[in-house]
Tab-separated table of C-alpha atoms in Angstrom:
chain	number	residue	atom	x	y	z
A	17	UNK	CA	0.000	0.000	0.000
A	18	UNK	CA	1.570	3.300	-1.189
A	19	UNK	CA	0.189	6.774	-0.303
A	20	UNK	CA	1.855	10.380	0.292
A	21	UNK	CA	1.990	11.571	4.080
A	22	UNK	CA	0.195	14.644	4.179
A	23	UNK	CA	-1.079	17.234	7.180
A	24	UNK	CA	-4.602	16.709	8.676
A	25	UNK	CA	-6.876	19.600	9.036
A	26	UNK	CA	-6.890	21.252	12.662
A	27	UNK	CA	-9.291	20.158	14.852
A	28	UNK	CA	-11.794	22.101	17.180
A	29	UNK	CA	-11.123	22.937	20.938
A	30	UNK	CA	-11.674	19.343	22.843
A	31	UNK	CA	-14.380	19.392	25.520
A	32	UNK	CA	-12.209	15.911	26.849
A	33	UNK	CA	-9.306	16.255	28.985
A	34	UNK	CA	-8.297	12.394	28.666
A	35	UNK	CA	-6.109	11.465	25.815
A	36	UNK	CA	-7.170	9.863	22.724
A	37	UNK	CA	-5.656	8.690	19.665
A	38	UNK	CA	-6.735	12.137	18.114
A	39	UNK	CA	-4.954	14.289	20.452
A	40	UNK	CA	-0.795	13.353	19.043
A	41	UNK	CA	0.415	15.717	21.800
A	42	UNK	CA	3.467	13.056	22.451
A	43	UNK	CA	4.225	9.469	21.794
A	44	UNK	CA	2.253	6.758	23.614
A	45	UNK	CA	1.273	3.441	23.051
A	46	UNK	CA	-2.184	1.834	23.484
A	47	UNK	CA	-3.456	-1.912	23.189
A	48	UNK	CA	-6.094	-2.016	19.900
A	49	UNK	CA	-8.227	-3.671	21.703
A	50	UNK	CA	-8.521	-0.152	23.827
A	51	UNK	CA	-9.044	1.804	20.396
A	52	UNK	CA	-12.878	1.085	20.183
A	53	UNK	CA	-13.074	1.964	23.664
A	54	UNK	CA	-15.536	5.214	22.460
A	55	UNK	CA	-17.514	2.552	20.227
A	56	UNK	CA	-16.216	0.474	17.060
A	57	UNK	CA	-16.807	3.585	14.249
A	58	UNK	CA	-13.294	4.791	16.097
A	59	UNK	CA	-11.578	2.665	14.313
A	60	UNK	CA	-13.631	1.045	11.977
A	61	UNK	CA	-14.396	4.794	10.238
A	62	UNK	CA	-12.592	6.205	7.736
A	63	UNK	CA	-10.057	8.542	9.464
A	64	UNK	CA	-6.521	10.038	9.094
A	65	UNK	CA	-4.266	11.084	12.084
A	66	UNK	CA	-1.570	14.126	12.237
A	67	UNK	CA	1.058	11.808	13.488
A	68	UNK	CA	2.518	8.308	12.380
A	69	UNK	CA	0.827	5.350	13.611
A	70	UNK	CA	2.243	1.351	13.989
A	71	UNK	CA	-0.780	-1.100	14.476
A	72	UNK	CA	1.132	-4.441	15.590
A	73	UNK	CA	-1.123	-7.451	15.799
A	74	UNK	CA	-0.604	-10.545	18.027
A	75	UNK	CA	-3.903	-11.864	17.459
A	76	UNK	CA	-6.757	-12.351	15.601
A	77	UNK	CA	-7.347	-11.113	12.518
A	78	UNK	CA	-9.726	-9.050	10.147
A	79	UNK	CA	-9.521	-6.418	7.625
A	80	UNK	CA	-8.069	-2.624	7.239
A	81	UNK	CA	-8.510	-0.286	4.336
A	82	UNK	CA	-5.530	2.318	4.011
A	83	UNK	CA	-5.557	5.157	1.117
A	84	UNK	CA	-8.630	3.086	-0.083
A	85	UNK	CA	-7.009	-0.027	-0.935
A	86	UNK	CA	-8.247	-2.958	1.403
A	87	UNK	CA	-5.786	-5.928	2.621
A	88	UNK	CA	-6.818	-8.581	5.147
A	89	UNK	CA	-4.072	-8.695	8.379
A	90	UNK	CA	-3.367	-11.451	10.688
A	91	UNK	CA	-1.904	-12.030	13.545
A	92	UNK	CA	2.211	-10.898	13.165
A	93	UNK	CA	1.387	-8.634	10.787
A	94	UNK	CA	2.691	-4.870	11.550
A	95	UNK	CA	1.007	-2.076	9.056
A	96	UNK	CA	2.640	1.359	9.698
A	97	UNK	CA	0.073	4.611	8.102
A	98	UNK	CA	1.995	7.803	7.927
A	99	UNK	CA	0.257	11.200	8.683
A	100	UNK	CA	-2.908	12.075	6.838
A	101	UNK	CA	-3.180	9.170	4.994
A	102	UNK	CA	-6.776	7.682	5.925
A	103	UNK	CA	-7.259	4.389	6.962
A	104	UNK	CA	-10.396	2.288	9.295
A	105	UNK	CA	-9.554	-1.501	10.369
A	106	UNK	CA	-12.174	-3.870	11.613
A	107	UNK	CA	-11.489	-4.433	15.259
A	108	UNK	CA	-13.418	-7.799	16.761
A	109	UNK	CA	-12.810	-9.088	20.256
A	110	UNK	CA	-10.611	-11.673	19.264
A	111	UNK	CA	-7.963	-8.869	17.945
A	112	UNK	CA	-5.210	-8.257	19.853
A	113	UNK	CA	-1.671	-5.892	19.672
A	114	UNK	CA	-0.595	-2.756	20.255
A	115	UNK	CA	-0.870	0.945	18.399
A	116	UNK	CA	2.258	3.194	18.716
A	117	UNK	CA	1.504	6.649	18.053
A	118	UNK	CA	4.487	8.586	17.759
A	119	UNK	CA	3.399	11.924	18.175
A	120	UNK	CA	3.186	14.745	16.010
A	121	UNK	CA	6.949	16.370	15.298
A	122	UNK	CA	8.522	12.846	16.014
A	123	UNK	CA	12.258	12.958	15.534
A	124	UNK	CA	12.767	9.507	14.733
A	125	UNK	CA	12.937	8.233	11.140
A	126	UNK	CA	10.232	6.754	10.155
A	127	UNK	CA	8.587	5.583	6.162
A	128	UNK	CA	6.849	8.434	4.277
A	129	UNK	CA	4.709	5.791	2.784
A	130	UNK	CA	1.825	2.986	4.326
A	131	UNK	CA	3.656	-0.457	4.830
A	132	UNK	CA	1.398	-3.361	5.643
A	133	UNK	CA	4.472	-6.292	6.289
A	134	UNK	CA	3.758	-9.803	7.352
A	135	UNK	CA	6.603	-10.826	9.957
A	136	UNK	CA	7.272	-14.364	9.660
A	137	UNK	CA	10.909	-14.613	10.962
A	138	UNK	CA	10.203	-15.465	14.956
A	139	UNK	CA	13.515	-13.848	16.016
A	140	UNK	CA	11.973	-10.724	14.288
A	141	UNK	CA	8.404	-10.829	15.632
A	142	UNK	CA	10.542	-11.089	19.405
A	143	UNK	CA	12.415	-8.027	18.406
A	144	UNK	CA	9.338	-5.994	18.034
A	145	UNK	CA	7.485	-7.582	21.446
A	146	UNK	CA	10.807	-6.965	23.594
A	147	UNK	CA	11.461	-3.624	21.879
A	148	UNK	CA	7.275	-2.135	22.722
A	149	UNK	CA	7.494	-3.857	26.493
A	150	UNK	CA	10.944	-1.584	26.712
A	151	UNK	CA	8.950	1.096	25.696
A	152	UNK	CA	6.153	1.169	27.653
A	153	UNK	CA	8.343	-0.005	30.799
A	154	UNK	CA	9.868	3.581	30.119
A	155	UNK	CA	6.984	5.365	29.934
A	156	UNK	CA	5.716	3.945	33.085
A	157	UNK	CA	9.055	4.307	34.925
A	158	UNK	CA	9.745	7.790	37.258
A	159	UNK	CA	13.338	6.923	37.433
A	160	UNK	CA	15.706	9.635	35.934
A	161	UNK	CA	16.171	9.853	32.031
A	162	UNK	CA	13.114	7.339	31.590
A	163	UNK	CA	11.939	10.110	28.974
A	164	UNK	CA	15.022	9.871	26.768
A	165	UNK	CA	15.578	6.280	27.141
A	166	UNK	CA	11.566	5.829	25.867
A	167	UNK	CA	12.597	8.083	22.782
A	168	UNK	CA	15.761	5.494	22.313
A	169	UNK	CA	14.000	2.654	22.108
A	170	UNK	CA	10.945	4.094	19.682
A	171	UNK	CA	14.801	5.158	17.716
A	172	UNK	CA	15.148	1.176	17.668
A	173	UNK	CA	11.710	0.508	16.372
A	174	UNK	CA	11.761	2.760	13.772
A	175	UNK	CA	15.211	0.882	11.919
A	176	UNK	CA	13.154	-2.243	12.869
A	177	UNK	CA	10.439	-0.598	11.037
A	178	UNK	CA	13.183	0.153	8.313
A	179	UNK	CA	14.883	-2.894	7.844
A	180	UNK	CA	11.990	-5.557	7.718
A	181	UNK	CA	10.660	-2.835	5.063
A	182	UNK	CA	13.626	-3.348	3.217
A	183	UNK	CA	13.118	-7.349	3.687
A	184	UNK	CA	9.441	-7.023	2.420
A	185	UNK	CA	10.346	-4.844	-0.744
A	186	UNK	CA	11.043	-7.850	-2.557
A	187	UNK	CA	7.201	-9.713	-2.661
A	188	UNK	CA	5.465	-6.239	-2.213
A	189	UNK	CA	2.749	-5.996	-4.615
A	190	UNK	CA	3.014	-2.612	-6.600
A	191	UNK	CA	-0.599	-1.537	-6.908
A	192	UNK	CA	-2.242	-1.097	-10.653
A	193	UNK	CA	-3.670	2.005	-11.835
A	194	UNK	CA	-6.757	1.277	-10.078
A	195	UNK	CA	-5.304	1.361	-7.020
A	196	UNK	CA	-2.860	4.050	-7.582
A	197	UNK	CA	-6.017	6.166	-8.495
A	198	UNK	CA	-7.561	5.358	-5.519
A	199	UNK	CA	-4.484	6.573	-3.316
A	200	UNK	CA	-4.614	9.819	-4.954
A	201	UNK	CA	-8.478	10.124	-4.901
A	202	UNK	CA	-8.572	9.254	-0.659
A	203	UNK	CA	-5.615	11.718	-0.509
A	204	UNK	CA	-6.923	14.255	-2.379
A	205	UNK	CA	-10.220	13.651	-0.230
A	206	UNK	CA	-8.579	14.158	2.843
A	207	UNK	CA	-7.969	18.235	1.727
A	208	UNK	CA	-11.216	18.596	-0.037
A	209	UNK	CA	-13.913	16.654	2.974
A	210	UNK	CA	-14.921	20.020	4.844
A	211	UNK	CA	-15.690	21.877	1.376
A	212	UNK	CA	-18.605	20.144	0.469
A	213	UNK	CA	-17.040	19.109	-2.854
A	214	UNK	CA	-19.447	15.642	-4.121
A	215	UNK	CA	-17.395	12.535	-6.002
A	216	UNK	CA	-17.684	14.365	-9.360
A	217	UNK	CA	-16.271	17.267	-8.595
A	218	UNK	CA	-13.526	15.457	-7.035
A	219	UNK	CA	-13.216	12.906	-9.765
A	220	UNK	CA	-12.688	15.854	-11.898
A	221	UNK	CA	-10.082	17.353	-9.831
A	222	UNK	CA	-8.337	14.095	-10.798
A	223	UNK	CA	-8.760	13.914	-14.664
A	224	UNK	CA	-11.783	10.972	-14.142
A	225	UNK	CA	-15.260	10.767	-14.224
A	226	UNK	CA	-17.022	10.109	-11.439
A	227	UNK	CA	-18.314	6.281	-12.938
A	228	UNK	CA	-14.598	5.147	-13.498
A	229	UNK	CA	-13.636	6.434	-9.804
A	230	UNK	CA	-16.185	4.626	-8.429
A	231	UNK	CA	-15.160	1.401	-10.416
A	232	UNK	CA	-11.622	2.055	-9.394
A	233	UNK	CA	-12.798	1.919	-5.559
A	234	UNK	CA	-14.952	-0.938	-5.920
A	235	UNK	CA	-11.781	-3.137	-6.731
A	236	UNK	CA	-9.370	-1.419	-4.202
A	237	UNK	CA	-12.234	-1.609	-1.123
A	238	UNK	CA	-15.206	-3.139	-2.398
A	239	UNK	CA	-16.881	0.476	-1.318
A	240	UNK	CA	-17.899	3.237	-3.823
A	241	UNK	CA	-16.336	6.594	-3.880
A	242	UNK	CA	-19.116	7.942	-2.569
A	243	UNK	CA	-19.288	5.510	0.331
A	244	UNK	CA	-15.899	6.326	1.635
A	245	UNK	CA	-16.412	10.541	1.037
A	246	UNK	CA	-19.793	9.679	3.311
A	247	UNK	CA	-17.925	7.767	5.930
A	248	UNK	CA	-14.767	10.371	6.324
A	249	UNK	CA	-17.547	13.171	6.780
A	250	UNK	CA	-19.315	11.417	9.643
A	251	UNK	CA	-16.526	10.059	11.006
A	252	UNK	CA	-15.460	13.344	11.694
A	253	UNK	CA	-18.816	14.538	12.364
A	254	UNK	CA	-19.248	11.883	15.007
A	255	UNK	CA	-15.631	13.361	16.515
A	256	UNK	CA	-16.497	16.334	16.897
A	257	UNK	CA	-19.999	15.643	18.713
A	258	UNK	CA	-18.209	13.248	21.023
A	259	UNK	CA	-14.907	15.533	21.519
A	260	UNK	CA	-16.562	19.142	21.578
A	261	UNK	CA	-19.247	21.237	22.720
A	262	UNK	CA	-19.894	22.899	18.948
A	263	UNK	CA	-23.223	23.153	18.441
A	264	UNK	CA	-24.700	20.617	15.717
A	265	UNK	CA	-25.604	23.155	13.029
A	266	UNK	CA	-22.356	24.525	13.242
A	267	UNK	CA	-20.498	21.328	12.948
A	268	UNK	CA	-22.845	20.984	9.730
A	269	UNK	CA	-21.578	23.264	8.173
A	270	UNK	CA	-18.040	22.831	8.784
A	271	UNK	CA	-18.064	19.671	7.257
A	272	UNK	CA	-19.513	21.439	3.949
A	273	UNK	CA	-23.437	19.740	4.330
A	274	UNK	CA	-25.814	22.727	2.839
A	275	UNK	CA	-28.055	22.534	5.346
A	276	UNK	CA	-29.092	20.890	8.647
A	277	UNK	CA	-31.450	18.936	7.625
A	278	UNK	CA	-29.286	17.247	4.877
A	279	UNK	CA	-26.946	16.917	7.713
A	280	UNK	CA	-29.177	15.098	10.199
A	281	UNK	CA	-30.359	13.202	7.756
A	282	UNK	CA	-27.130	11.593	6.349
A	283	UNK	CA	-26.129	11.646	9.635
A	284	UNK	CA	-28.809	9.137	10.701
A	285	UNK	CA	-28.885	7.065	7.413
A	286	UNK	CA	-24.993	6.200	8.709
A	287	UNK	CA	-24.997	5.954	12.074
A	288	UNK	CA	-28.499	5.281	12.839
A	289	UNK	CA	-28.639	8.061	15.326
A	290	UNK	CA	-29.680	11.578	14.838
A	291	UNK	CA	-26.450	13.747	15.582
A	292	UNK	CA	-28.182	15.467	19.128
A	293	UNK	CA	-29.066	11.760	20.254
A	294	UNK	CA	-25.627	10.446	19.646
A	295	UNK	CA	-23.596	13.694	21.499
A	296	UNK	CA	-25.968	12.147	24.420
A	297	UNK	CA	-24.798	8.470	24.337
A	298	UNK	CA	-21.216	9.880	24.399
A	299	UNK	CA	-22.219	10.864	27.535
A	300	UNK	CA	-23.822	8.028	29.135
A	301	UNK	CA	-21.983	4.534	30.559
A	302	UNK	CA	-19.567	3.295	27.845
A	303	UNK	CA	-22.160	-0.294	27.753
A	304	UNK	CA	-25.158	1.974	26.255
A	305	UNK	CA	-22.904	3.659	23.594
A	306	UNK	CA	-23.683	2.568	19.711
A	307	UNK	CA	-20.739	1.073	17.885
């Protein structure tokens, strides 16, 4: 999977004060089975993120679309997505690993294009479980210079990161036209979301028509171009209700829908929810939320 890193729009003031992955104000590490925490569409949504992200998986398996091109993972398989690229993995019970997010401004070196690599060497799959536990063990730690010696050993992920890249170049798949259009269209998507800008004007921006886009996206994802604008919007529509304390109309019309009602509406078609009566389940016991 190839697709340019690129900057994520700014988002708006956070009525939260407990991290998420949305807020890269420094490095951390989470288990993904902790990412759907707020309800599945966390993860499961189309999104992009203003800092690098590592999704390492132990367990379980399922499937992850990143720049529009979907790929099944398994367990030992490590898929890094750079900034702004957008991305949504299916996240079942039975899924287990961890998600380093290495923080916006992160000096180490790290791939300016999505990897998706399956590890099969067992010395290397140790490498990467000994190298996260010395991370987190850092994090945890009070003891002096546990701060620097966290940002070493992220330095000795990222040329782990690096070198089984290198190992993987030779049976990576280069993706077809199709799929190389679909990279550009998601990226270009990722600037053009807020603006209210439908698939044809888009498709347009990109020298297509809005039929052969849609074909194009139907063999990388098995979703129409249409389908994944819809899910980016609400995605971030459904952030912004959970995260801050904009009103609805207002968060509307950020997201370029012409009017409230068309915004309710597709709102509701999505998520099943109007957007007022899902702000209040983000509010209530995490058991009643909706996925």
């Amino acid at each position: 999977m190839q697709a340019p890193a690129m900057s994520s729009p700014q988002s708006l003031p956070q009525k939260l004060t407990t991290m998420s992955p949305q807020d890269p104000t420094q490095m951390r590490l989470m288990a993904i089975s902790r990412l759907a925490a707020g309800g599945r569409w966390r993860v499961e949504a189309m999104r992009s993120l203003s800092e690098g992200c590592l999704l390492w998986f132990t367990k379980g398996q399922g499937r992850i679309t990143v720049a529009g091109q979907t790929r099944g993972y398994t367990a030992h398989n490590a898929i890094y997505i750079p900034p702004g690229v957008m991305h949504g993995f299916e996240v079942g019970p039975q899924v287990f690993g961890t998600a380093v997010f290495f923080g916006r401004g992160c000096p180490v070196t790290l791939p300016e294009r999505a990897l998706h690599l399956r590890i099969r060497e067992v010395h290397a799959q140790q490498e990467v479980n000994v190298t996260l536990d010395m991370i987190q063990r850092e994090l945890d730690s009070d003891t002096p210079g546990h701060d620097r010696a966290a940002q070493h050993h992220l330095g000795l992920l990222g040329v782990w990161l690096e070198r089984q890249a290198a190992k993987g170049a030779a049976e990576a798949v280069q993706p077809d036209a199709a799929r190389r259009l679909v990279a550009r269209y998601t990226a270009l998507m990722e600037t053009e979301f807020r603006k209210g800008k439908g698939v044809g004007e888009i498709a347009a921006m990109l020298g297509v028509t809005a039929t052969h886009l849609t074909r194009c996206c139907r063999l990388a994802c098995a979703r129409s171009a249409i389908d994944l604008l819809q899910d980016r919007r609400i995605f971030e529509a459904r952030r912004l209700l959970a995260e801050t304390d904009t009103p609805v109309g207002h968060i509307g019309a950020s997201l370029g829908f012409a009017s409230a009602a068309y915004f309710a509406r597709a709102f509701q078609h999505l998520t099943g929810l109007s957007p007022s009566a899902f702000r209040r389940t983000q509010d209530a016991p995490a058991t009643n939320r909706p996925n």
